[in-house]
Coordinates of C-alpha atoms (C1' of nucleotides) in Angstrom, one line a residue:
Chain U
M64 CA 18.2 19.1 -17.8
R65 CA 20.1 16.0 -16.8
L66 CA 21.2 13.1 -18.9
S67 CA 19.9 9.7 -17.9
S68 CA 21.8 7.3 -15.9
L69 CA 22.2 5.0 -18.8
A70 CA 23.8 7.7 -20.9
D71 CA 26.1 8.6 -18.0
Y72 CA 27.1 4.9 -17.7
A73 CA 27.6 4.7 -21.5
V74 CA 30.0 7.6 -21.4
V75 CA 32.1 6.1 -18.6
M76 CA 32.1 2.7 -20.3
M77 CA 33.1 4.1 -23.7
A78 CA 35.9 6.1 -22.0
A79 CA 37.2 2.9 -20.4
A80 CA 37.0 1.1 -23.7
A81 CA 38.9 3.9 -25.5
R82 CA 41.5 3.7 -22.8
H83 CA 42.1 0.0 -23.4
C84 CA 42.0 0.6 -27.1
G85 CA 45.4 2.3 -26.8
A86 CA 46.8 4.5 -29.5
G87 CA 46.4 2.0 -32.4
A88 CA 43.3 1.3 -34.4
G89 CA 42.0 -1.2 -31.8
L90 CA 42.3 -4.5 -33.6
D91 CA 45.5 -6.2 -34.5
P92 CA 45.4 -10.0 -34.7
A93 CA 48.7 -10.5 -32.9
T94 CA 47.9 -8.8 -29.6
R95 CA 44.2 -9.3 -29.9
K96 CA 44.1 -10.7 -26.4
H97 CA 45.3 -7.4 -25.0
V98 CA 42.5 -5.3 -26.5
K99 CA 39.9 -8.0 -26.0
M100 CA 37.0 -6.4 -24.3
N101 CA 33.5 -7.6 -23.5
A102 CA 30.6 -6.6 -21.3
T103 CA 31.9 -8.5 -18.3
T104 CA 35.4 -6.9 -18.5
L105 CA 34.0 -3.4 -18.8
S106 CA 31.5 -4.1 -16.0
A107 CA 34.3 -5.2 -13.6
E108 CA 36.4 -2.2 -14.5
T109 CA 33.9 0.5 -14.3
G110 CA 31.6 -0.8 -11.5
I111 CA 28.5 -0.7 -13.7
P112 CA 26.2 -3.7 -13.0
L113 CA 26.7 -6.4 -15.5
P114 CA 23.2 -6.6 -16.9
T115 CA 23.2 -2.9 -17.4
A116 CA 26.5 -3.0 -19.2
Q117 CA 25.1 -5.7 -21.5
K118 CA 22.2 -3.6 -22.3
L119 CA 24.5 -0.7 -23.1
V120 CA 26.6 -2.9 -25.3
S121 CA 23.5 -3.8 -27.2
R122 CA 22.4 -0.2 -27.8
L123 CA 25.9 1.0 -28.7
S124 CA 26.3 -1.8 -31.1
A125 CA 22.9 -1.2 -32.7
A126 CA 24.0 2.5 -33.1
G127 CA 27.2 1.5 -34.9
L128 CA 29.6 2.9 -32.3
I129 CA 31.0 -0.5 -31.4
E130 CA 31.4 -3.7 -33.3
S131 CA 30.5 -6.9 -31.6
S132 CA 31.3 -10.5 -32.3
R133 CA 29.4 -13.3 -30.7
G134 CA 30.4 -16.7 -29.5
T135 CA 33.3 -17.9 -27.4
G136 CA 36.1 -15.5 -27.4
G137 CA 33.9 -12.9 -28.8
G138 CA 33.9 -9.3 -27.7
I139 CA 33.5 -5.7 -28.7
R140 CA 35.7 -3.1 -30.1
L141 CA 35.3 0.5 -31.1
A142 CA 34.0 1.0 -34.6
R143 CA 36.0 4.2 -35.0
P144 CA 39.1 5.8 -33.5
P145 CA 38.4 7.4 -30.1
A146 CA 39.0 10.8 -31.6
A147 CA 36.1 10.3 -34.0
I148 CA 33.6 9.5 -31.3
S149 CA 32.0 12.3 -29.4
L150 CA 29.8 12.5 -26.4
A151 CA 27.0 13.5 -28.7
D152 CA 27.3 10.2 -30.5
V153 CA 27.2 8.2 -27.3
I154 CA 24.3 10.1 -25.8
E155 CA 22.3 10.0 -29.0
A156 CA 22.9 6.2 -29.2
V157 CA 21.5 5.6 -25.8
E158 CA 18.7 8.1 -25.3
G159 CA 17.7 9.2 -28.8
P160 CA 18.1 12.5 -30.6
I161 CA 19.4 15.5 -28.7
A162 CA 16.5 18.0 -28.6
M163 CA 15.6 20.4 -25.9
T164 CA 11.9 20.4 -26.9
P165 CA 9.8 17.9 -28.8
C166 CA 9.1 20.4 -31.5
A167 CA 12.9 20.6 -32.3
E168 CA 13.1 16.9 -33.2
H169 CA 11.3 16.2 -36.4
G170 CA 11.4 19.8 -37.5
A171 CA 7.7 20.7 -37.8
H172 CA 6.0 19.0 -34.9
D173 CA 3.5 21.5 -33.6
C174 CA 3.2 21.5 -29.9
G175 CA -0.4 22.9 -30.0
L176 CA 0.4 25.8 -27.8
E177 CA 0.3 29.2 -29.3
D178 CA -0.4 29.6 -33.0
E179 CA 2.8 31.5 -33.6
C180 CA 5.4 30.1 -31.2
R181 CA 8.2 32.6 -30.8
V182 CA 10.2 30.4 -28.5
R183 CA 10.9 27.6 -30.9
P184 CA 13.5 29.3 -33.1
H185 CA 15.5 30.2 -29.9
M186 CA 15.1 26.7 -28.7
N187 CA 16.6 25.4 -31.9
A188 CA 19.6 27.6 -31.3
V189 CA 19.9 26.4 -27.8
T190 CA 19.7 22.8 -28.9
G191 CA 22.4 23.5 -31.4
A192 CA 24.6 25.0 -28.7
V193 CA 24.1 22.1 -26.4
R194 CA 24.8 19.6 -29.2
G195 CA 27.9 21.5 -30.1
A196 CA 29.2 21.4 -26.6
L197 CA 28.7 17.7 -26.5
A198 CA 30.2 17.1 -29.9
G199 CA 33.3 19.0 -28.9
V200 CA 34.4 16.4 -26.4
T201 CA 35.7 13.1 -27.9
L202 CA 36.6 9.9 -26.3
A203 CA 40.3 10.7 -27.0
S204 CA 40.1 13.7 -24.8
L205 CA 38.4 11.7 -22.1
S206 CA 41.1 9.1 -22.0
G207 CA 43.5 11.7 -20.8
R208 CA 45.7 11.8 -23.9
A209 CA 44.8 15.1 -25.4
H210 CA 44.2 17.1 -22.3
Chain G
M75 CA 18.9 15.2 -22.8
R76 CA 15.6 16.9 -23.1
L77 CA 14.1 19.3 -20.7
S78 CA 10.9 18.3 -19.0
S79 CA 7.5 19.4 -20.2
L80 CA 7.0 21.6 -17.2
A81 CA 10.2 23.5 -17.9
D82 CA 9.1 23.9 -21.5
Y83 CA 5.7 25.2 -20.5
A84 CA 7.4 27.5 -18.0
V85 CA 9.5 29.1 -20.7
V86 CA 6.5 29.7 -22.9
M87 CA 4.6 31.1 -20.0
M88 CA 7.3 33.4 -18.9
A89 CA 7.8 34.6 -22.5
A90 CA 4.2 35.4 -22.7
A91 CA 4.4 37.3 -19.4
A92 CA 7.4 39.2 -20.6
R93 CA 5.5 40.2 -23.7
H94 CA 2.7 41.7 -21.7
C95 CA 5.1 43.3 -19.4
G96 CA 6.0 45.7 -22.1
A97 CA 9.1 47.9 -22.0
G98 CA 8.5 49.4 -18.5
A99 CA 9.3 47.9 -15.2
G100 CA 6.0 46.0 -15.1
L101 CA 4.1 47.7 -12.3
D102 CA 2.8 51.2 -12.5
P103 CA -0.3 51.9 -10.4
A104 CA -2.0 53.9 -13.1
T105 CA -2.2 51.3 -15.8
R106 CA -2.1 48.3 -13.5
K107 CA -5.0 46.8 -15.2
H108 CA -3.1 46.5 -18.4
V109 CA -0.3 44.5 -17.0
K110 CA -2.5 42.5 -14.7
M111 CA -1.7 38.9 -15.2
N112 CA -2.7 35.7 -13.4
A113 CA -2.6 32.0 -13.9
T114 CA -5.9 32.0 -15.7
T115 CA -4.9 34.7 -18.2
L116 CA -1.6 33.0 -19.0
S117 CA -3.3 29.7 -19.4
A118 CA -5.9 31.1 -21.9
E119 CA -3.2 32.8 -23.9
T120 CA -0.6 30.0 -24.1
G121 CA -2.9 27.0 -24.2
I122 CA -1.3 25.5 -21.1
P123 CA -3.9 23.7 -18.9
L124 CA -5.0 25.9 -16.0
P125 CA -3.9 23.5 -13.2
T126 CA -0.5 23.1 -14.7
A127 CA -0.2 26.9 -15.1
Q128 CA -1.1 27.3 -11.4
K129 CA 1.5 24.8 -10.5
L130 CA 4.1 26.6 -12.5
V131 CA 3.1 29.9 -10.9
S132 CA 3.7 28.4 -7.5
R133 CA 7.2 27.2 -8.4
L134 CA 8.2 30.3 -10.2
S135 CA 7.1 32.4 -7.3
A136 CA 8.9 30.2 -4.8
A137 CA 12.0 30.6 -6.9
G138 CA 11.7 34.4 -6.8
L139 CA 11.3 34.9 -10.5
I140 CA 7.8 36.3 -10.2
E141 CA 6.0 38.1 -7.4
S142 CA 2.4 37.1 -6.6
S143 CA -0.3 38.9 -4.6
R144 CA -3.2 37.0 -3.4
G145 CA -6.8 37.9 -2.9
T146 CA -9.4 39.6 -5.1
G147 CA -7.7 41.5 -7.9
G148 CA -4.4 39.8 -7.1
G149 CA -2.1 38.5 -9.8
I150 CA 1.5 38.0 -10.7
R151 CA 4.3 40.1 -12.2
L152 CA 7.9 39.6 -13.1
A153 CA 10.2 40.2 -10.2
R154 CA 12.9 41.5 -12.5
P155 CA 13.1 43.1 -16.0
P156 CA 12.8 40.6 -18.8
A157 CA 16.4 41.2 -19.8
A158 CA 17.6 40.0 -16.4
I159 CA 15.8 36.6 -16.5
S160 CA 17.4 33.9 -18.6
L161 CA 16.3 30.5 -19.6
A162 CA 18.7 29.0 -17.1
D163 CA 16.8 30.8 -14.3
V164 CA 13.5 29.5 -15.5
I165 CA 14.6 26.0 -16.0
E166 CA 16.4 25.8 -12.7
A167 CA 13.3 27.1 -10.9
V168 CA 11.2 24.3 -12.3
E169 CA 13.4 21.3 -12.5
G170 CA 16.3 22.0 -10.1
P171 CA 20.0 22.7 -10.7
I172 CA 21.4 22.2 -14.2
A173 CA 23.8 19.4 -14.0
M174 CA 24.6 16.8 -16.6
T175 CA 25.6 14.2 -14.0
P176 CA 24.7 13.8 -10.3
C177 CA 28.4 14.2 -9.4
A178 CA 28.4 17.7 -10.8
E179 CA 25.8 19.0 -8.5
H180 CA 27.1 19.2 -5.0
G181 CA 30.7 19.1 -6.0
A182 CA 32.0 16.0 -4.3
H183 CA 29.2 13.5 -4.7
D184 CA 31.1 10.3 -5.5
C185 CA 29.2 8.1 -7.9
G186 CA 30.8 5.0 -6.7
L187 CA 32.0 4.0 -10.1
E188 CA 35.8 4.0 -10.7
D189 CA 38.1 5.2 -8.0
E190 CA 39.5 8.0 -10.2
C191 CA 36.8 9.2 -12.5
R192 CA 38.4 10.9 -15.5
V193 CA 35.1 11.8 -17.0
R194 CA 33.9 14.1 -14.3
P195 CA 36.1 17.1 -15.0
H196 CA 35.0 17.0 -18.6
M197 CA 31.4 16.7 -17.5
N198 CA 31.8 19.8 -15.4
A199 CA 33.0 21.6 -18.5
V200 CA 30.1 20.3 -20.5
T201 CA 27.7 21.4 -17.8
G202 CA 29.2 24.8 -17.8
A203 CA 28.8 25.1 -21.6
V204 CA 25.2 24.0 -21.5
R205 CA 24.4 26.4 -18.7
G206 CA 26.1 29.2 -20.5
A207 CA 24.1 28.5 -23.6
L208 CA 20.9 28.7 -21.6
A209 CA 22.0 31.7 -19.6
G210 CA 22.7 33.6 -22.9
V211 CA 19.0 33.7 -23.9
T212 CA 16.9 36.1 -21.9
L213 CA 13.1 36.7 -21.8
A214 CA 13.7 40.0 -23.6
S215 CA 15.2 38.2 -26.6
L216 CA 12.3 35.7 -26.6
S217 CA 9.7 38.5 -26.7
G218 CA 11.0 39.5 -30.1
R219 CA 12.4 42.9 -29.1
A220 CA 16.2 42.5 -29.1
H221 CA 16.4 40.0 -32.0
Chain T
dC62 C1' -17.2 45.6 10.6
dT63 C1' -18.9 41.4 8.1
dC64 C1' -19.4 38.9 4.1
dA65 C1' -18.2 37.0 -0.2
dA66 C1' -15.4 36.4 -4.2
dA67 C1' -11.1 35.4 -6.2
dT68 C1' -6.5 34.1 -6.0
dC69 C1' -2.3 31.4 -4.7
dG70 C1' -0.3 27.4 -2.2
dG71 C1' 0.2 22.6 -1.2
dA72 C1' -1.3 17.6 -1.3
dC73 C1' -3.1 13.6 -3.9
dT74 C1' -3.8 10.3 -7.9
dG75 C1' -2.8 8.2 -12.3
dA76 C1' 0.3 7.3 -16.0
dT77 C1' 4.5 7.1 -18.6
dT78 C1' 9.3 6.4 -18.7
dC79 C1' 13.5 4.6 -16.8
dG80 C1' 16.5 1.3 -14.7
dT81 C1' 17.2 -3.4 -13.7
dT82 C1' 17.0 -8.2 -14.3
dC83 C1' 16.3 -12.5 -16.6
dC84 C1' 16.1 -15.8 -20.4
dG85 C1' 16.8 -17.2 -25.3
dA86 C1' 19.5 -17.1 -29.9
dT87 C1' 24.0 -17.3 -31.9
dT88 C1' 28.8 -18.3 -32.6
dG89 C1' 33.5 -20.2 -32.1
dC90 C1' 36.4 -23.7 -29.9
dC91 C1' 37.3 -28.5 -28.5
Chain X
dG20 C1' 29.0 -32.9 -33.3
dG21 C1' 28.8 -31.2 -28.5
dC22 C1' 29.8 -27.6 -25.3
dA23 C1' 30.7 -23.2 -23.4
dA24 C1' 30.6 -18.4 -23.6
dT25 C1' 28.8 -14.3 -25.5
dC26 C1' 25.5 -10.9 -27.4
dG27 C1' 20.5 -9.7 -28.3
dG28 C1' 15.8 -8.9 -27.1
dA29 C1' 11.9 -9.3 -23.9
dA30 C1' 9.6 -8.8 -19.3
dC31 C1' 9.3 -7.0 -14.5
dG32 C1' 9.5 -3.5 -10.8
dA33 C1' 10.3 1.1 -9.2
dA34 C1' 10.7 5.9 -9.4
dT35 C1' 9.8 10.2 -11.4
dC36 C1' 6.8 13.2 -13.8
dA37 C1' 2.5 15.3 -15.6
dG38 C1' -1.9 16.5 -14.4
dT39 C1' -5.9 17.4 -11.1
dC40 C1' -8.2 18.8 -7.1
dC41 C1' -9.2 21.2 -2.7
dG42 C1' -8.0 24.2 1.2
dA43 C1' -5.8 28.7 3.2
dT44 C1' -5.4 33.5 2.6
dT45 C1' -6.2 38.0 1.2
dT46 C1' -8.7 41.8 -0.7
dG47 C1' -12.7 44.5 -2.1
dA48 C1' -17.5 45.7 -1.5
dG49 C1' -21.7 46.3 1.2

DNA sequence: CTCAAATCGGACTGATTCGTTCCGATTGCC
DNA sequence: GGCAATCGGAACGAATCAGTCCGATTTGAG
């Protein structure tokens, strides 16, 4: 009942990225240097080891939460406004779907225990509650703006 | 963001135990044979491997959720009524305190990242929400009585 | 009172997953 | 066209977890 270290790091990193993103959309050609972020910058700011930060950038980019551009002067930026990215999105991007039990993932994955499992429907409800709690916190609220 | 297999098994096992416990307190000398439960019985009923069931019995007993008596004719019984045992109790008994992040466990366990972590207070709130969702489901509701 | 059976309790082994690190592919600037 | 800096994926080591086994303890019968 504890999220993995990578997910924890990802949340901290995305919060830092949202903080640098400022109030604007995150990409304006004029002051691009100010919002320029990359794995090295985020690593130095958050204290996360650089290789780990790179790995997280890869996963978050593959999940569509950030957009990355390669090459010299490249970097990353949030794909959506901070208010539209929740903890559930970040956690699911790093460690897969949020599901308390394996049977609550694909929908009809029999666990093999008990012909008529009476625990599963309640587990689905619990999963929904947990997911709702995580979806209710956005990066905007983590950046300290909308306390 | 998924509870361990042992915790899942423990929930199923405790639900089965609560079902056999019936509506009464769970221990009456006259019909003791009816509510007699042990690791072997629960294993056969739930499909959980016997050694694993034994391990779970040990942990649940150490946590004070069930009371065990050794020797011939011994067995286990719930220490409290099913309505007074929640999923949070069972999960904490098996896999330790419920805490999303390591810093939310002892209270002041600095993670070393960022001097002023602005994510932690929100993580505490999320941890509370998850814990509340798990504490809201009791063994009585899992047994199908109080739907 | 002695013996024997049955149970819980703790310790060990193997495996899977997680976290970390390193190296290659790709792109923009000079 | 060459160079430098960046992301992307692959490989290694470590830790935790799931599962299994055997010993300590207690009760019941003879």
